[in-house]
Amino acid sequence: VWSAVTASPEHLGDEVNLKVTVLCDSIQEPLTFTCNCSSTVDLLIHQTLCYTHDELRDVDVGNFVLKPCGLEEFLQNKHALGSHEYIQYCRKFDIDIRLQLMEQKAVRSDLARTVRAEAGGGSGWLHGGGRVEWAEGDRSRVGGDFPLKADRVVQSVKAICNALAAVETPEITSALNQLPPCPSRMQPKIQKVTGLRALVWGRRRTVTGYEDFYLSCSLSHGGKELCSPLYTRKAHFSKYLFHLIIWDQQICFPVQVNRLPRETLLCATLYALPIPLPGSSSEANKQRRLPEALGWVTTPLFNFRWQLTLSLPHLPVLSPCFSDAIPQIDFPTSAFDIKFTIREPLNRRMSSILLESRYPPLWLTVPSLTSPATPTRRLTDADKKRLWEKRYYCHLEVSSLPLVLASAPSWEWACLPDIYALLKQWTHMNHQDALGLLHATFPDQEVRRMAVQWIGSLSDAELLDYLPQLVQALKYECYLDSPLVRFLLKRAVSDLRVTHYFFWLLKDGLKDSQFSIRYQYLLAALLCCCGKGLREEFNRQCWLVNTLAKLAQQVREAAPSARQGILRTGLEEVRQFFALIGSCRLPLSPSLLVKGIVPRDCSYFNSNAVPLKLSFQNVDPLGENIRVIFKCGDDLRQDMLTLQMIRIMSKIWVQEGLDMRMVIFRCFATGRGRGMVEMIPNAETLRKIQVEHGVTGSFKDRPLADWLQKHNPGEDEYEKAVENFIYSCAGCCVATYVLGICDRHNDNIMLKTTGHMFHIDFGRFLGHAQMFGNIKRDRAPFVFTSDMAYVINGGDKPSSRFHDFVDLCCQAYNLIRKHTHLFLNLLGLMLSCGIPELSDLEDLKYVYDALRPQDTEANATTYFTRLIESSLGSVATKLNFFIHNLAQMKFTGSDDRLTLSFAPRTHTLKSSGRISDVFLCRHEKIFHPNKGYVYVVKVMRENAHEATYIQRTFEEFQELHNKLRLLFPSSQLPSFPSRFVIGRSRGEAVAERRREELNRYIRHLTHDAPECDLVYTFFHPLPRDEKAAGASPAPKSSDGSWARPVGKVGGEVKLSISYKNNKLFIMVMHIRGLVSTCDGNDPDPYVKIYLLPDPQKTTKKKTKVARKTCNPTYNEMLVYDGIPKGDLQQRELQLSVLSEQGFWENVLLGEVHIRLRELDLAQEKTGWFALGSRSHETL
């Protein structure tokens, strides 16, 4: 398995050096190299071989490969180190890069195809051996020396029909009716009857609840009906061997054969009237007497040889309730074959047709071409006619080809030469736009062949990104042997990753009753191509999945008290599986090779679905155990699709030079209602982080910041974690909004210790929110709460880092908007996959409306800024979190360990040493992160020569007391000082009084609970204690670089100025470093601008007022219309920042004058402008 490779933009760190550790069998100590990201893998191999070999003259570097430790994959020698996804993953999460040097002859080759392995035959997945053997045996029994009795023949025929999907044709019925009077006649009479003959009802479903059966027959092409449906007469069922409905009626469509498109489909839908229930009212009878569609069958009129079909196979009716009805449809016989032919395309060059100087660009006359087509709004007939008439003038807008083809007047044989000529001369489309030609709207074989040709340039990594959609597009192929099928099989044979995921996607498709036969053939073709070793590997994976599914179902259905025992018993069966087969790859990835289960690390989650938490033993001794979640009862296909969209968004951002540091984990559905999910290490849900501060922790601002500080005690570590948080939080906000991800609570949002935030459990998306009556549970556009803003700002007041966060969100949002076509194409191809929340065009419209492709970037920036403000100000999100905290209290297990929110790890008496004395020496005033007092505690330990000093706040003492109450509910703990204080609760007198009370408290505490881990953890020194030992407390601003003395103007404003079409656009983006007002409070700033000279003050424009902040964000566009460029050169922009003072005069916080003639108005000018006092000085 070759490691996946993605193109890495030059500006994303090709010049960054990497620290790489290489392990070799011939050297005891690992080798450490510093390599450039752009260095190739074979160069690193060559450097390693210099240490392992004395002479390299006879050593071929190509005979060696580098394997990431813990993964069963290998880096590609000719590619750059930084282009491998494994290296990019290690860089993102700051993980050590550990590689192992191996000779190619030592690499496992059990999955490779060999001549000997294939000599024994092909796949055994599809065979009718059992049924054939049964039929042969039955025939031998019938052909014995038995008397010719009609009843025996009838029973044999019925058995044969049972074996053949319960098919009873009119010929069989007629022949059986002739048996009693003529028992010696064994030849059935064959009659030539055309039209709709009969419908045989299978053995598993009764039809006695219906009457008046009839068929609706229609012809369609690309989802459009070619004529009105025709109906058979109504008929009742009769029963001989099985239930049988006979129409014996001819259907003649009002369409000439030479006007039919080649991919015309015949669809027959079965309707019936329900029989009223006995004793039901007449009104209920009227409602029940409406016809019900019981099922349908669809088949092409022309076969793969382009010949008109004269007979149809017996295809089962497709229906979730009546899947065992089989219609018999005959066609009129003909003395010759009717074949669909195509004239040669017109050999005209587009350049000879186009006269661009005489015609305006078409997208100026057809507005629908200026943006992606709205999913719920089609082109009008007039637009289609105009678009088709001027089709050769659309070549400059390459992505408009689907619209042009959709405007074609007809797809009959006479129109195809013009269509194919256009298609042949069309500019090469990129693969993102070419996906739009694989929709059901375009069944034409040549169109789809060209689309596959354009998609053929996809790399293997890109192909894997779009593979689920391509597998769905197989449903829209008219014939099994198609360019898309050949393309996927060819790419699957050449890359093991593609083979692996293609297999599991096809296997999932077997559950789709409408296309199961097609997917069964494709799966058989894939298994025939991939080789015996890989077929056996897939068998092992399916065996493992079935074993885990059985175990998960048993644990889920068991009583809570019995689940642990059932889990241990089931894990023994899993252990026996590995003892029998040795090793197996997980469906999540072919790189995850495991050889056993680790029972002590396995458990289950106390949630409604009761998913299993499993730990597998890695085959590679240099790798860690592989931890996964196995779910049974949840449809993970929606999670797969959501994570696929987020992964593609992340790659778009990276390619554009914006790494949002998204956490993308593997998730794969291994069947309907079951699947595997990768577990992200060192991560915790927001709920568990928040409830460390009590059940009301969701309403507090500090839990996330304190948790990150606990796991990143160093200043540099914490700043890096905050930076990761800003980027990943911005990416999550954009992704969850665009995809309409709902049901967001603090148990499906997680945070890594490195600061990366990510979402899990995507049970609802595309705006399908849960409802409480008429109220949506998800009221905010996306989850962005005050505790997240607290981490970003470094406190409870907005800082300039919040400006960076808003800019990141808006930039990421605009980059995704540029790819609206791609996401609509990908989601559109999944409309038939069976996901309930993605089933019609209204679901696509949600994404279209969220991306707003018709907006300019400036308008989209303003729009998303307002969304951020709306989300941050939403109380409903925190209330939703709190309600979820209460609901999850019943799932709190007895093994949940109580920990302190500010302590990164637990300490014990054994690890820290016995405490002999504790004393609160004094209190000190602190200013960061909040104003207050901290208590300096002296801790003495036995056999320690020096005392240690720690700093703890009153709130931390209170947290210790609350946790001890939970740990010892029946014990009598010492009384804790009251938190309630009349007057100021942070005054020095209060702090001194509390010091004395806390001293009494801890004296009793160390006596009553001398060996409690919580107590020893509380009094163990933290990194902040060591840092504060020699530091003197001093006020520290949360944004110190922009602190200003009170009473002076100052700060900076960020503007974006541009001029276009006689309009001056001024985007007021951010302000940083404003001063406080005279009373020391933060101002309520707003921006006011004039275009001078303006004696009448008619050019005044203002922004909204930002409340209580020195670092406001606006992102508001102010526009001056109808100003000639020459006039603009004589103007200057006066911008004032004022603080709103209610009934008093507004206070000036700063002002700047900008001469517009000094700006290059042909280009957008974006930058920071310093604010000064009011004067006539200009910039």
XYZ file of N, CA and C in Angstrom, residues 505-579:
225
model
N -17.654 0.168 -0.777
C -18.752 0.974 -1.301
C -19.708 0.122 -2.147
N -19.147 -0.794 -2.941
C -20.005 -1.694 -3.716
C -20.766 -2.642 -2.795
N -20.103 -3.102 -1.759
C -20.766 -4.016 -0.827
C -21.933 -3.318 -0.123
N -21.748 -2.050 0.187
C -22.850 -1.301 0.779
C -23.994 -1.130 -0.223
N -23.642 -1.002 -1.515
C -24.663 -0.845 -2.545
C -25.529 -2.074 -2.736
N -25.074 -3.236 -2.262
C -25.882 -4.447 -2.395
C -27.189 -4.343 -1.623
N -27.232 -3.441 -0.632
C -28.448 -3.279 0.169
C -29.514 -2.472 -0.565
N -29.142 -1.837 -1.671
C -30.097 -1.047 -2.456
C -30.857 -1.988 -3.384
N -32.111 -2.226 -3.083
C -32.880 -3.223 -3.846
C -32.982 -2.857 -5.319
N -33.001 -1.570 -5.641
C -33.185 -1.163 -7.029
C -31.948 -1.452 -7.871
N -30.762 -1.370 -7.266
C -29.529 -1.530 -8.038
C -28.650 -2.647 -7.491
N -29.197 -3.518 -6.670
C -28.367 -4.556 -6.058
C -27.784 -5.506 -7.098
N -28.551 -5.827 -8.137
C -28.048 -6.753 -9.161
C -26.862 -6.131 -9.883
N -26.961 -4.839 -10.215
C -25.846 -4.168 -10.896
C -24.606 -4.159 -10.012
N -24.768 -3.799 -8.751
C -23.618 -3.761 -7.856
C -23.059 -5.166 -7.615
N -23.911 -6.163 -7.692
C -23.434 -7.537 -7.516
C -22.516 -7.935 -8.669
N -22.906 -7.582 -9.892
C -22.041 -7.864 -11.046
C -20.717 -7.102 -10.947
N -20.794 -5.827 -10.551
C -19.575 -5.028 -10.453
C -18.657 -5.557 -9.361
N -19.240 -5.992 -8.248
C -18.437 -6.556 -7.171
C -17.751 -7.834 -7.625
N -18.475 -8.656 -8.384
C -17.862 -9.881 -8.912
C -16.719 -9.544 -9.860
N -16.905 -8.532 -10.719
C -15.839 -8.127 -11.637
C -14.619 -7.625 -10.878
N -14.849 -6.846 -9.822
C -13.733 -6.334 -9.028
C -12.967 -7.467 -8.365
N -13.686 -8.432 -7.794
C -13.021 -9.528 -7.102
C -12.287 -10.442 -8.077
N -12.781 -10.548 -9.291
C -12.057 -11.323 -10.302
C -10.763 -10.639 -10.706
N -10.766 -9.301 -10.663
C -9.585 -8.542 -11.092
C -8.526 -8.411 -9.995
N -8.957 -8.420 -8.737
C -8.021 -8.037 -7.674
C -7.108 -9.165 -7.229
N -7.426 -10.414 -7.495
C -6.531 -11.499 -7.122
C -6.994 -12.260 -5.891
N -6.462 -13.473 -5.762
C -6.892 -14.363 -4.691
C -6.523 -13.821 -3.311
N -5.314 -13.289 -3.161
C -4.875 -12.791 -1.859
C -5.771 -11.691 -1.322
N -6.152 -10.778 -2.191
C -7.007 -9.681 -1.749
C -8.433 -10.166 -1.496
N -8.886 -11.156 -2.281
C -10.221 -11.716 -2.022
C -10.267 -12.359 -0.639
N -9.223 -13.079 -0.287
C -9.183 -13.689 1.033
C -9.123 -12.626 2.128
N -8.418 -11.527 1.843
C -8.355 -10.438 2.818
C -9.728 -9.814 3.023
N -10.472 -9.617 1.946
C -11.830 -9.079 2.072
C -12.735 -10.048 2.840
N -12.540 -11.349 2.634
C -13.319 -12.326 3.393
C -13.041 -12.202 4.884
N -11.760 -12.000 5.239
C -11.404 -11.846 6.657
C -12.023 -10.579 7.240
N -11.996 -9.488 6.465
C -12.591 -8.248 6.949
C -14.092 -8.397 7.175
N -14.775 -9.049 6.242
C -16.222 -9.247 6.396
C -16.511 -10.129 7.605
N -15.677 -11.125 7.826
C -15.845 -12.006 8.988
C -15.682 -11.201 10.278
N -14.660 -10.360 10.325
C -14.427 -9.538 11.514
C -15.594 -8.576 11.750
N -16.062 -7.937 10.688
C -17.169 -6.989 10.833
C -18.424 -7.682 11.336
N -18.720 -8.855 10.802
C -19.907 -9.589 11.255
C -19.779 -10.000 12.720
N -18.573 -10.399 13.124
C -18.356 -10.763 14.522
C -18.563 -9.565 15.441
N -18.004 -8.407 15.047
C -18.157 -7.205 15.866
C -19.600 -6.720 15.869
N -20.282 -6.836 14.736
C -21.689 -6.406 14.677
C -22.556 -7.259 15.593
N -22.292 -8.554 15.609
C -23.042 -9.442 16.498
C -22.804 -9.074 17.958
N -21.535 -8.799 18.303
C -21.208 -8.423 19.676
C -21.845 -7.092 20.054
N -21.767 -6.103 19.153
C -22.337 -4.788 19.442
C -23.846 -4.870 19.637
N -24.493 -5.690 18.839
C -25.947 -5.842 18.974
C -26.313 -6.496 20.307
N -25.530 -7.480 20.712
C -25.800 -8.158 21.988
C -25.610 -7.208 23.168
N -24.543 -6.404 23.128
C -24.289 -5.460 24.208
C -25.388 -4.401 24.243
N -25.810 -3.967 23.085
C -26.832 -2.918 23.023
C -28.165 -3.401 23.576
N -28.531 -4.630 23.286
C -29.834 -5.145 23.699
C -29.843 -5.656 25.127
N -28.677 -5.821 25.740
C -28.609 -6.379 27.089
C -28.976 -5.321 28.122
N -29.317 -5.792 29.292
C -29.568 -4.893 30.417
C -28.258 -4.223 30.823
N -28.308 -2.994 31.303
C -27.069 -2.286 31.665
C -26.174 -3.067 32.616
N -26.761 -3.812 33.542
C -25.948 -4.546 34.502
C -25.243 -5.748 33.885
N -25.741 -6.234 32.733
C -25.167 -7.431 32.113
C -24.244 -7.116 30.950
N -24.135 -5.863 30.584
C -23.373 -5.517 29.386
C -21.890 -5.836 29.509
N -21.315 -5.581 30.667
C -19.884 -5.813 30.816
C -19.547 -7.286 30.636
N -20.349 -8.176 31.213
C -20.100 -9.601 31.058
C -20.260 -10.078 29.627
N -21.291 -9.558 28.949
C -21.496 -9.934 27.543
C -20.341 -9.432 26.687
N -19.840 -8.230 26.997
C -18.713 -7.678 26.238
C -17.491 -8.577 26.393
N -17.191 -9.020 27.596
C -16.006 -9.857 27.813
C -16.149 -11.195 27.102
N -17.342 -11.759 27.127
C -17.563 -13.027 26.426
C -17.400 -12.855 24.917
N -17.946 -11.765 24.376
C -17.827 -11.516 22.941
C -16.408 -11.233 22.516
N -15.637 -10.549 23.364
C -14.237 -10.273 23.032
C -13.421 -11.554 22.946
N -13.822 -12.569 23.681
C -13.138 -13.858 23.581
C -13.342 -14.464 22.193
N -14.536 -14.274 21.632
C -14.781 -14.745 20.262
C -13.925 -13.977 19.256
N -13.759 -12.672 19.483
C -12.881 -11.883 18.615
C -11.443 -12.365 18.744
N -11.021 -12.700 19.972
C -9.660 -13.200 20.177
C -9.449 -14.512 19.432
N -10.457 -15.375 19.451
C -10.354 -16.644 18.731
C -10.292 -16.417 17.224
N -10.982 -15.369 16.749
C -10.921 -15.034 15.323
C -9.480 -14.728 14.916
N -8.788 -13.904 15.686
C -7.407 -13.562 15.345
C -6.473 -14.746 15.550
N -6.774 -15.602 16.525
C -5.946 -16.787 16.710
C -6.042 -17.723 15.511
